[in-house]
Amino acid sequence: MRFRNSRLRTKITALLLSLTALWIFAAWVTLREGVNLLGVTTLDSAIAQPTDPLLAELQKERRLSMIEFSRPSASVRSALAAQRSRTDDASAEAIKKARDGKVKWFAGDLLEHRIDEMVGRLRGVDAIRRTVDAHGADRTRIAAGYSEVIESIFRVYDSLATLDDKDFASDTRTEVELNRTWELLSQEDALVAGSLTAGRFSQSELITFTQTVGTRRHNISAALIAIQDSDGALYDALTKNAKLAQVQSLEDQIMQNRRITSGKPPHTVTRPAVTLDQWSTAATPALSQVRESIQAGGDRLVDRAKPIAIGVVVRLVLAGGLGLLAVIASIVVSITTARALVRQLERLRVAAWELAEQRLPGVVERLGHGEKVDVSVEAPPLQFGTDEIGQVGRAFNAVQETAIRTAVEQAELRRGIRDVLLSLARRTQTLVHRQLTMLDTMERRRDIEVKELEELFRLDHLATRMRRNAENLIVLSGALPARGWRSSVPMVDVVRAAVGEVEDYTRVTVLPFGPVELAGRAVGDVTHLLAELIENAVSFSPPDTVVQVGGHLVANGFAIDIEDRGLGMTDEKLAEINERIEDPPDFNLQSSVQLGLFVVSKLAERYGLRVQLKRSAYGGTTAVVVIPKGLVVEEGDRVRAASTSTTTTQNGLEVRQPTAVGAGRSGGAAALTAGGTGPQPAP
């Protein structure tokens, strides 16, 4: 999910890294084949080639040692000394190359261990020679000593790496097994030569000979089956070799035609029916021909390795060179494509943000001011080409045109609704104003009875509240309620007039106010604002509690406190409401929740009033209204006229302009009601 939600550059970079990782893997696989090829070549030149002639020299030394041990003679001793010299030269060369530093680069732990074992065995040949010279053991142990040295070389062959080709690796192992059969034949030759020179076979020698013959025949049969399909020439050379067939016949005679003359096992002596000349005439050329055939098969195997090696090199060039070029080309194309794609997407993103943050709000604001908006001008089409991004761009063009057209239509709809609300509110205000004027006239009749006067007061109160609701609609429509006074009005009368517009006005207590007046232009709206706050305080407090309204001068003007004793609100709710009052949002016609607070915020914004809700000491809420100094008039600053009042007309509505406190039967607060007297709360 995190990768799915990541940026486009991140995704492209991840794809490029994946492609590079795949190339590295392919290059490494091919490079490993190349390293393996280099390792095979190095190990062949450092181990296989030097030890191959060493095998032949060791076999010759073993045969001569067996003859010398059986019947010492000057000629044999001279030939053995010369052979030992040749063996030492070949051994020194093999040890030198095996200890070359290049071998360790490609040799594993097992191969290093077997090389160390081979070197140790080669250096232990002198001990076998001393045994031969001293005649300190039997022929079987001497032959076994040389055979162990030779076997250590074959064990090294078994650990050598081969090419990563299944058939070639199988044929290589078969080639090594054929070399082992050649070594087994050489072991037979040395054993028979020593025994025939002595003129007899011991029981242990016959057992060893029989075991060696059986092992050789079994191994060569298995190897020939494996090599039959891959190297027919080698198969024919080994199966049709006349000398080898003659050797097998002599082997049978040695194992079958024998006579026990004397002694008990293991000292029983058998005199063979085969002579040394017969055996040497067949075995010596057979060994030479088998070696030549196996070496020829090895050469053909090397020839088969050349195409495999060439294929490895070609794959290395393709995977390493052309693959790298393909990766570089892919990176260049991806980066170029990604940049072009990102640039187009950035243009699309910038256009979307511009539409969301600038053009669309600007269009809405201009529509709110009554301006005409041309959709085609405000939503110019953006050109992004004809590819998939271009299709998205054309879809965005349609979206922005639809958004701006919808905004225009919605603004016109809201303006129409506002005009309807304003028209209805003005009409309702006119009717209520006329109703209040009629009620005021009826209340001032001298012949009216007390009971009828009380009923008129109730009607006057209802009409006053109806007027406030009508003015709420006017405020919501963005217009002025059209109640204003030329002269300032005592602040206490403004508060009392606000209390008079509250339904449950008897629960409101107005504390004494100082000699402070409110500028006439703000009287109507401040009265409305206070009435909404007092109504809110009365509505959200228990019916058996009172709401206190007090006021006092502060450094920034005049503060009016409206305190209830309700349940109060949480700090989060208070912060939310205060934020709404301080920064009023656009009115949402879909909701009527906290309509009074919206009206309060609009009226406060119009005159720069500060309205804030906070916790009261009684657990309820206190609304603090701070009226700025520009609207506050102290009583001694001006002389008010006599106790007559004049009327003016604003927007077709009659507005009473009181000029003295206590005008009429209800006092100053009654004079603030346009043409009527309201109920008076207790001071």
XYZ file of C-alpha atoms in Angstrom:
683
model
C 0.000 0.000 0.000
C 2.844 2.359 0.803
C 4.431 1.773 -2.629
C 1.043 2.098 -4.324
C 0.571 5.529 -2.744
C 4.122 6.745 -3.410
C 5.095 9.431 -5.924
C 5.500 8.783 -9.640
C 9.245 9.479 -9.534
C 9.591 6.947 -6.717
C 7.729 4.295 -8.692
C 9.809 4.882 -11.848
C 13.000 4.845 -9.783
C 11.886 1.563 -8.202
C 11.230 0.077 -11.655
C 14.655 1.208 -12.868
C 16.284 -0.272 -9.785
C 14.417 -3.519 -10.409
C 15.596 -3.548 -14.032
C 19.168 -2.840 -12.911
C 18.920 -5.598 -10.303
C 17.724 -8.044 -12.981
C 20.627 -7.055 -15.220
C 23.070 -7.463 -12.324
C 21.623 -10.904 -11.612
C 21.839 -11.979 -15.271
C 25.328 -10.525 -15.579
C 26.407 -12.257 -12.385
C 25.057 -15.624 -13.548
C 26.940 -15.258 -16.810
C 29.976 -13.823 -15.088
C 29.953 -16.768 -12.715
C 30.136 -19.077 -15.750
C 33.039 -17.007 -17.025
C 34.757 -17.145 -13.644
C 34.131 -20.879 -13.552
C 35.638 -21.211 -17.043
C 38.673 -19.226 -15.926
C 38.896 -21.373 -12.813
C 38.713 -24.603 -14.800
C 41.450 -23.371 -17.126
C 43.645 -22.231 -14.237
C 43.230 -25.464 -12.268
C 43.823 -27.552 -15.373
C 47.108 -25.791 -16.132
C 48.205 -25.682 -12.477
C 47.152 -29.163 -11.319
C 45.868 -31.510 -14.009
C 48.606 -30.963 -16.591
C 51.617 -31.207 -14.187
C 50.258 -34.243 -12.350
C 49.376 -36.288 -15.462
C 53.028 -37.118 -16.359
C 53.704 -37.537 -12.632
C 51.194 -40.408 -12.578
C 53.116 -42.254 -15.293
C 56.452 -41.674 -13.545
C 55.089 -42.959 -10.223
C 53.677 -46.051 -11.924
C 57.027 -46.815 -13.547
C 58.854 -46.300 -10.254
C 56.394 -48.588 -8.508
C 56.997 -51.393 -11.068
C 60.755 -51.085 -10.868
C 60.593 -50.944 -7.081
C 58.606 -54.182 -6.996
C 61.165 -55.884 -9.273
C 64.120 -54.520 -7.294
C 62.510 -55.643 -4.047
C 61.862 -59.154 -5.423
C 65.305 -59.764 -7.028
C 67.913 -57.035 -6.605
C 70.323 -56.470 -9.476
C 72.687 -53.734 -10.601
C 70.827 -53.046 -13.834
C 67.456 -52.774 -12.120
C 68.949 -50.594 -9.372
C 70.432 -48.260 -12.004
C 67.141 -48.027 -13.880
C 65.288 -47.414 -10.592
C 67.645 -44.576 -9.651
C 67.122 -42.905 -13.004
C 63.359 -43.332 -12.662
C 63.380 -41.865 -9.164
C 65.134 -38.795 -10.534
C 62.482 -38.348 -13.198
C 59.745 -38.859 -10.592
C 61.304 -36.199 -8.342
C 61.449 -33.693 -11.196
C 57.800 -34.271 -12.078
C 56.805 -34.145 -8.400
C 58.656 -30.872 -7.784
C 56.986 -29.305 -10.807
C 53.554 -30.490 -9.671
C 54.057 -29.207 -6.109
C 55.318 -25.844 -7.369
C 52.311 -25.245 -9.571
C 49.862 -26.585 -6.984
C 51.213 -24.023 -4.503
C 50.752 -21.174 -6.996
C 48.695 -18.281 -5.599
C 46.261 -18.437 -8.527
C 45.059 -21.856 -7.381
C 43.722 -20.412 -4.103
C 41.546 -17.969 -6.038
C 39.489 -20.807 -7.487
C 40.030 -23.685 -5.060
C 37.459 -24.415 -2.402
C 38.139 -25.726 1.063
C 37.830 -29.353 -0.031
C 40.206 -28.932 -2.981
C 42.788 -27.119 -0.838
C 42.603 -29.912 1.709
C 43.155 -32.580 -0.954
C 46.025 -30.625 -2.531
C 47.677 -30.474 0.885
C 47.106 -34.227 1.219
C 48.627 -34.846 -2.242
C 51.691 -32.725 -1.458
C 52.173 -34.583 1.803
C 51.940 -37.939 0.056
C 54.433 -36.873 -2.614
C 56.878 -35.731 0.019
C 56.435 -39.081 1.755
C 57.673 -41.070 -1.264
C 61.204 -41.036 0.165
C 60.024 -43.146 3.084
C 58.688 -45.761 0.667
C 61.982 -45.716 -1.204
C 63.939 -46.320 1.984
C 61.709 -49.290 2.706
C 62.404 -50.654 -0.776
C 66.144 -50.165 -0.409
C 66.183 -51.746 3.027
C 63.855 -54.615 2.054
C 61.968 -53.808 5.254
C 58.461 -54.902 4.172
C 56.636 -57.175 1.787
C 55.742 -56.380 -1.821
C 52.057 -55.782 -1.003
C 52.830 -52.933 1.404
C 55.273 -51.339 -1.033
C 52.749 -51.430 -3.857
C 50.052 -50.081 -1.529
C 52.339 -47.168 -0.526
C 52.821 -46.046 -4.116
C 49.121 -46.628 -4.869
C 48.118 -44.337 -1.993
C 50.291 -41.551 -3.419
C 48.714 -41.982 -6.831
C 45.222 -42.161 -5.310
C 45.805 -38.777 -3.607
C 46.306 -37.301 -7.087
C 43.059 -38.835 -8.308
C 41.283 -37.446 -5.253
C 42.435 -34.006 -6.328
C 40.993 -34.705 -9.779
C 37.662 -35.559 -8.167
C 37.547 -32.099 -6.524
C 38.450 -30.089 -9.599
C 35.725 -27.807 -10.985
C 34.275 -28.443 -14.413
C 32.212 -26.438 -16.877
C 28.552 -25.701 -16.150
C 27.406 -28.159 -18.776
C 25.648 -31.321 -17.653
C 26.912 -33.653 -20.432
C 30.430 -32.248 -20.372
C 30.660 -32.623 -16.591
C 29.441 -36.231 -16.838
C 31.977 -37.069 -19.552
C 34.732 -35.437 -17.490
C 33.921 -37.661 -14.525
C 33.900 -40.694 -16.846
C 37.318 -39.668 -18.173
C 38.668 -39.614 -14.623
C 37.187 -43.066 -13.959
C 38.887 -44.425 -17.105
C 42.165 -43.014 -15.827
C 41.554 -44.910 -12.605
C 41.091 -48.160 -14.557
C 44.427 -47.434 -16.223
C 45.911 -47.008 -12.727
C 44.329 -50.302 -11.634
C 45.920 -52.008 -14.625
C 49.231 -50.442 -13.637
C 48.776 -51.784 -10.094
C 48.251 -55.276 -11.561
C 51.351 -54.910 -13.676
C 53.516 -53.885 -10.714
C 52.150 -56.674 -8.526
C 52.542 -59.381 -11.191
C 56.008 -58.108 -12.208
C 57.228 -58.305 -8.630
C 55.692 -61.742 -8.013
C 56.933 -63.247 -11.300
C 60.374 -61.834 -10.692
C 60.360 -63.609 -7.331
C 58.927 -66.710 -9.021
C 55.900 -67.069 -6.746
C 52.649 -65.415 -5.502
C 51.854 -65.219 -1.830
C 48.301 -65.807 -0.728
C 47.803 -62.114 0.115
C 49.202 -61.092 -3.277
C 46.798 -63.395 -5.056
C 43.893 -61.959 -3.081
C 45.000 -58.411 -3.840
C 45.493 -59.281 -7.501
C 42.059 -60.851 -7.769
C 40.400 -57.889 -6.081
C 42.211 -55.435 -8.331
C 41.238 -57.334 -11.464
C 37.589 -57.486 -10.414
C 37.493 -53.801 -9.552
C 39.159 -52.814 -12.836
C 36.838 -54.904 -14.969
C 33.758 -53.608 -13.187
C 34.835 -49.967 -13.389
C 35.856 -50.117 -17.016
C 32.555 -51.743 -17.961
C 30.577 -48.960 -16.247
C 32.787 -46.261 -17.772
C 32.479 -47.749 -21.263
C 28.695 -47.763 -20.989
C 28.773 -44.070 -20.025
C 31.223 -43.123 -22.796
C 29.633 -45.203 -25.564
C 27.323 -42.472 -26.886
C 29.504 -39.430 -26.264
C 32.891 -40.769 -27.493
C 32.553 -43.775 -29.790
C 36.229 -43.682 -30.786
C 37.381 -44.143 -27.199
C 34.821 -46.886 -26.680
C 36.082 -48.787 -29.728
C 39.716 -48.264 -28.762
C 39.200 -49.820 -25.351
C 36.843 -52.629 -26.332
C 38.797 -53.724 -29.423
C 42.319 -53.496 -27.992
C 44.083 -56.819 -28.665
C 46.780 -56.314 -26.057
C 44.174 -55.544 -23.434
C 42.306 -58.693 -24.367
C 45.574 -60.659 -24.053
C 46.110 -59.155 -20.592
C 42.644 -60.280 -19.559
C 43.488 -63.822 -20.716
C 46.682 -63.832 -18.694
C 44.740 -62.500 -15.710
C 42.409 -65.463 -15.968
C 45.328 -67.879 -16.130
C 46.960 -66.361 -13.096
C 43.703 -66.570 -11.115
C 42.857 -70.141 -12.329
C 46.031 -72.104 -13.217
C 47.985 -72.137 -9.969
C 49.380 -74.842 -7.741
C 49.759 -74.736 -3.987
C 53.112 -76.298 -3.084
C 53.661 -75.830 0.621
C 52.849 -73.936 3.779
C 49.705 -72.843 5.513
C 47.938 -69.500 5.087
C 49.060 -66.810 5.083
C 52.465 -68.350 4.159
C 51.157 -70.540 1.355
C 53.236 -70.193 -1.809
C 51.757 -70.518 -5.321
C 53.857 -70.858 -8.393
C 52.112 -69.252 -11.463
C 51.869 -70.826 -14.856
C 52.517 -67.421 -16.583
C 56.059 -66.202 -17.099
C 57.322 -62.633 -16.686
C 58.088 -62.333 -20.392
C 54.554 -63.364 -21.329
C 53.070 -60.840 -18.950
C 55.406 -57.991 -19.920
C 54.843 -58.628 -23.638
C 51.109 -58.094 -23.172
C 50.847 -55.664 -20.205
C 53.454 -53.062 -21.147
C 51.955 -52.203 -24.595
C 48.453 -52.532 -23.174
C 49.221 -49.884 -20.555
C 50.730 -47.626 -23.200
C 47.806 -48.058 -25.603
C 45.174 -47.545 -22.878
C 46.931 -44.335 -21.770
C 47.114 -43.076 -25.340
C 43.439 -43.856 -25.945
C 42.378 -42.111 -22.746
C 44.547 -39.069 -23.515
C 43.087 -38.898 -27.022
C 39.613 -38.981 -25.485
C 40.699 -36.189 -23.136
C 41.853 -34.126 -26.114
C 38.505 -34.646 -27.810
C 36.830 -33.620 -24.566
C 38.868 -30.411 -24.545
C 37.818 -29.784 -28.142
C 34.202 -30.168 -27.040
C 34.844 -27.653 -24.275
C 35.870 -24.926 -26.705
C 32.317 -24.210 -28.047
C 31.026 -24.258 -24.476
C 33.692 -21.759 -23.468
C 32.938 -19.612 -26.509
C 29.238 -19.708 -25.595
C 30.101 -18.547 -22.073
C 32.135 -15.661 -23.459
C 29.362 -14.727 -25.902
C 26.758 -14.798 -23.129
C 29.042 -12.724 -20.970
C 29.393 -10.136 -23.727
C 25.666 -10.140 -24.440
C 24.543 -10.044 -20.825
C 27.300 -7.750 -19.668
C 27.751 -5.448 -22.652
C 24.485 -5.391 -24.559
C 22.511 -5.867 -21.335
C 24.258 -2.862 -19.820
C 23.545 -0.818 -22.930
C 19.896 -1.888 -22.738
C 19.743 -0.894 -19.070
C 21.345 2.495 -19.802
C 18.949 3.055 -22.707
C 16.018 2.071 -20.505
C 17.181 4.463 -17.790
C 17.560 7.327 -20.284
C 14.168 6.644 -21.872
C 12.510 6.231 -18.476
C 14.022 9.429 -17.095
C 13.072 11.381 -20.233
C 9.561 9.951 -20.253
C 9.201 10.464 -16.523
C 10.291 14.084 -16.765
C 7.864 14.801 -19.576
C 5.121 12.952 -17.732
C 5.874 14.716 -14.459
C 5.947 18.102 -16.201
C 2.522 17.488 -17.695
C 1.191 16.213 -14.379
C 2.666 19.245 -12.607
C 0.912 21.507 -15.099
C -2.281 19.631 -14.428
C -1.724 19.847 -10.680
C -0.948 23.589 -10.831
C -4.063 24.146 -12.908
C -6.141 22.141 -10.433
C -4.773 24.055 -7.443
C -5.239 27.353 -9.260
C -8.831 26.403 -9.965
C -9.461 25.262 -6.388
C -7.615 28.046 -4.550
C -7.806 31.090 -6.831
C -10.124 31.047 -9.790
C -13.105 29.240 -8.300
C -13.045 31.186 -4.987
C -12.493 34.387 -6.971
C -15.449 33.607 -9.185
C -17.590 32.845 -6.136
C -16.484 36.088 -4.469
C -17.214 38.142 -7.566
C -20.569 36.458 -7.894
C -21.217 37.302 -4.265
C -20.570 40.946 -5.106
C -23.108 40.761 -7.890
C -20.666 40.757 -10.807
C -21.324 38.914 -14.057
C -18.984 36.038 -14.869
C -18.236 34.594 -18.312
C -17.627 30.845 -17.954
C -15.595 30.585 -21.181
C -13.226 33.308 -20.000
C -12.849 31.974 -16.475
C -12.286 28.359 -17.628
C -9.889 28.494 -20.609
C -9.080 25.003 -21.957
C -5.593 23.666 -21.197
C -3.592 21.863 -23.918
C -1.866 18.629 -22.799
C -1.461 16.783 -26.110
C -3.281 13.729 -27.420
C -1.837 10.992 -25.197
C -3.352 9.626 -22.006
C -2.274 12.724 -20.067
C -3.899 14.824 -22.762
C -7.117 12.863 -22.287
C -6.920 13.525 -18.555
C -6.293 17.197 -19.364
C -9.393 17.340 -21.563
C -11.366 15.700 -18.772
C -9.990 18.331 -16.384
C -11.055 21.065 -18.822
C -14.569 19.682 -18.712
C -14.415 19.449 -14.916
C -13.267 23.016 -14.418
C -15.847 24.345 -16.887
C -18.563 22.376 -15.104
C -17.284 23.536 -11.690
C -17.281 27.206 -12.643
C -20.636 26.933 -14.409
C -22.060 25.189 -11.348
C -20.579 27.882 -9.112
C -22.199 30.562 -11.265
C -25.524 28.761 -11.209
C -25.308 28.178 -7.455
C -24.351 31.804 -6.848
C -27.278 32.982 -8.957
C -29.518 30.569 -7.078
C -28.269 31.837 -3.714
C -28.642 35.428 -4.868
C -32.180 34.665 -5.963
C -32.966 33.007 -2.622
C -31.388 35.927 -0.792
C -33.458 38.388 -2.797
C -36.581 36.378 -2.053
C -35.740 36.241 1.650
C -34.937 39.939 1.690
C -38.180 40.798 -0.076
C -40.227 38.654 2.296
C -38.362 40.029 5.298
C -38.893 43.625 4.196
C -42.566 42.994 3.660
C -42.856 41.258 7.016
C -40.921 44.085 8.661
C -43.247 46.668 7.133
C -46.324 44.813 8.323
C -44.883 44.295 11.802
C -43.904 47.957 11.949
C -47.423 48.991 11.034
C -48.770 46.532 13.611
C -46.527 48.018 16.309
C -47.611 51.531 15.359
C -51.244 50.542 15.652
C -50.605 48.832 18.985
C -48.768 51.895 20.246
C -51.700 54.088 19.263
C -54.159 51.731 20.977
C -52.011 51.577 24.109
C -51.988 55.386 24.381
C -55.768 55.735 24.363
C -57.054 57.193 27.573
C -60.264 55.172 27.740
C -58.587 51.745 27.543
C -59.063 49.352 30.442
C -56.247 47.742 32.376
C -57.045 44.212 31.196
C -57.156 45.266 27.593
C -53.916 47.168 28.068
C -52.215 44.014 29.350
C -53.405 42.081 26.316
C -52.128 44.834 24.044
C -48.785 44.635 25.818
C -48.647 40.885 25.096
C -49.444 41.512 21.433
C -46.804 44.245 21.415
C -44.271 41.757 22.799
C -45.136 39.121 20.183
C -44.900 41.679 17.406
C -41.513 42.841 18.683
C -40.201 39.260 18.538
C -41.657 38.856 15.053
C -39.795 41.971 14.005
C -36.520 40.495 15.313
C -37.087 37.339 13.287
C -37.742 39.422 10.193
C -34.551 41.360 10.849
C -32.694 38.025 11.156
C -33.714 37.251 7.589
C -32.523 40.660 6.493
C -29.140 40.113 8.178
C -28.823 36.684 6.566
C -29.537 38.316 3.203
C -26.617 40.684 3.737
C -28.725 43.877 4.005
C -29.298 46.400 6.804
C -32.304 45.906 9.090
C -33.175 49.640 8.572
C -33.569 50.596 12.234
C -31.453 53.569 13.222
C -31.435 56.727 15.332
C -29.862 60.108 14.761
C -29.134 60.728 18.426
C -27.441 58.524 20.990
C -29.531 56.417 23.345
C -28.750 55.505 26.974
C -27.072 52.123 27.172
C -29.528 50.895 29.795
C -32.439 51.630 27.447
C -30.715 49.667 24.697
C -30.325 46.710 27.032
C -33.922 46.947 28.243
C -35.182 47.143 24.681
C -33.188 43.964 23.928
C -34.707 42.272 26.963
C -38.140 43.315 25.735
C -37.577 41.250 22.570
C -36.990 38.037 24.562
C -39.877 35.651 25.138
C -39.126 34.822 28.788
C -38.083 38.380 29.673
C -39.236 38.044 33.321
C -36.167 35.843 34.060
C -33.756 38.570 32.990
C -32.318 40.977 35.542
C -30.720 44.196 34.291
C -28.110 45.526 36.693
C -27.557 49.287 37.055
C -25.668 50.937 34.211
C -23.668 54.110 34.383
C -24.434 57.330 32.470
C -23.327 55.892 29.133
C -25.094 56.143 25.783
C -24.813 54.294 22.490
C -24.390 56.075 19.157
C -27.693 56.237 17.290
C -26.485 54.504 14.126
C -25.742 51.307 16.054
C -28.749 51.264 18.386
C -30.979 48.989 16.315
C -28.299 46.396 15.482
C -26.791 46.355 18.983
C -30.282 45.888 20.423
C -30.783 42.975 18.020
C -27.402 41.471 18.914
C -28.056 41.682 22.652
C -31.525 40.224 22.217
C -30.076 37.174 20.430
C -27.495 36.610 23.171
C -30.049 37.102 25.974
C -32.492 34.763 24.193
C -29.743 32.186 23.924
C -28.859 32.533 27.635
C -32.505 32.170 28.715
C -33.112 29.181 26.432
C -30.094 27.186 27.648
C -30.516 27.660 31.398
C -32.964 26.045 33.824
C -36.411 27.752 34.054
C -35.961 28.527 37.754
C -32.757 30.521 37.232
C -32.204 34.111 36.205
C -29.980 35.726 33.604
C -28.080 38.811 34.686
C -27.099 41.608 32.327
C -24.582 44.201 33.497
C -22.272 46.724 31.950
C -19.216 48.819 32.730
C -16.652 50.988 31.009
C -13.379 49.354 29.960
C -10.213 50.602 28.328
C -11.416 49.696 24.822
C -15.016 50.921 25.200
C -18.010 49.554 27.051
C -18.451 45.908 28.085
C -21.825 44.226 28.566
C -21.899 40.887 30.426
C -24.748 38.420 29.914
C -24.439 35.641 32.473
C -26.623 32.543 32.753
C -26.598 29.695 35.266
C -27.056 26.765 32.961
C -24.957 23.636 32.443
C -22.312 25.449 30.450
C -20.220 24.108 27.559
C -16.921 22.284 27.130
C -13.752 24.208 26.364
C -13.686 22.784 22.836
C -17.251 23.929 22.169
C -16.563 27.402 23.573
C -13.453 27.715 21.394
C -15.422 26.590 18.323
C -18.257 29.112 18.913
C -15.846 31.982 19.653
C -13.979 31.202 16.446
C -17.236 31.296 14.496
C -18.220 34.625 16.019
C -14.800 36.141 15.360
C -14.520 34.802 11.809
C -18.078 34.177 10.556
C -18.325 31.720 7.640
C -20.735 32.014 4.766
C -24.229 31.120 5.852
C -25.273 27.625 4.797
C -28.894 27.471 3.741
C -28.953 23.736 4.388
C -28.673 24.127 8.162
C -30.416 26.314 10.718
C -28.314 25.256 13.715
C -27.013 28.235 15.769
C -28.781 30.720 13.528
C -28.707 33.326 16.291
C -24.915 33.081 16.667
C -24.535 33.609 12.934
C -26.638 36.771 13.164
C -24.579 37.896 16.166
C -21.316 37.382 14.279
C -22.565 39.364 11.267
C -23.798 42.258 13.398
C -20.583 42.269 15.449
C -18.497 42.275 12.275
C -20.477 45.250 10.922
C -19.681 47.524 13.897
C -16.390 46.058 15.105
C -17.867 44.637 18.288
C -16.037 41.918 20.183
C -18.238 39.076 21.354
C -16.773 36.207 23.376
C -18.274 33.340 25.353
C -16.559 32.050 28.504
C -17.331 30.030 31.602
C -19.167 31.823 34.384
C -18.521 31.497 38.111
C -21.874 29.694 38.458
C -20.947 26.938 36.024
C -22.925 28.420 33.144
C -21.808 30.657 30.290
C -21.068 34.363 30.182
C -21.318 36.300 26.925
C -19.127 39.411 26.918
C -19.884 42.129 24.353
C -17.269 44.877 24.057
C -18.585 47.963 22.234
C -15.732 50.052 20.784
C -15.126 53.617 21.970
C -16.342 55.063 18.688
C -19.878 53.931 19.492
C -19.883 54.891 23.191
C -21.055 58.365 24.223
C -20.822 59.472 27.833
C -23.835 61.444 29.142
C -22.015 64.723 29.679
C -20.611 64.850 26.136
C -23.754 66.149 24.538
C -27.073 67.843 25.395
C -30.124 66.012 24.267
C -33.179 67.830 23.010
C -36.542 68.080 24.704
C -38.810 65.122 25.288
C -40.281 65.128 21.768
C -39.416 62.539 19.200
C -39.250 62.680 15.458
C -39.627 60.021 12.838
C -37.810 59.417 9.605
C -38.217 56.928 6.884
C -35.500 54.447 5.835
C -36.067 52.124 2.966
C -39.790 52.873 3.186
C -40.028 52.008 6.929
C -40.978 54.420 9.715
C -38.167 54.699 12.273
C -38.745 56.454 15.594
C -35.980 58.797 16.749
C -36.310 59.313 20.541
C -34.617 62.356 21.985
C -35.201 61.919 25.696
C -35.093 59.151 28.194
C -38.455 58.282 29.666
C -40.479 59.264 26.598
C -43.886 57.679 26.651
C -45.540 55.496 29.192
C -42.934 52.717 29.101
C -39.806 54.796 29.437
C -36.715 54.845 27.179
C -36.823 51.166 26.397
C -40.328 51.440 25.018
C -39.271 54.338 22.888
C -36.735 52.070 21.115
C -39.516 49.904 19.734
C -40.510 51.397 16.430
C -43.905 52.717 17.282
C -44.772 50.458 20.212
C -44.158 49.836 23.883
C -42.765 46.590 25.122
C -42.949 44.870 28.498
C -40.450 46.161 30.988
C -38.213 43.879 33.002
C -37.393 44.686 36.544
C -34.407 46.967 36.894
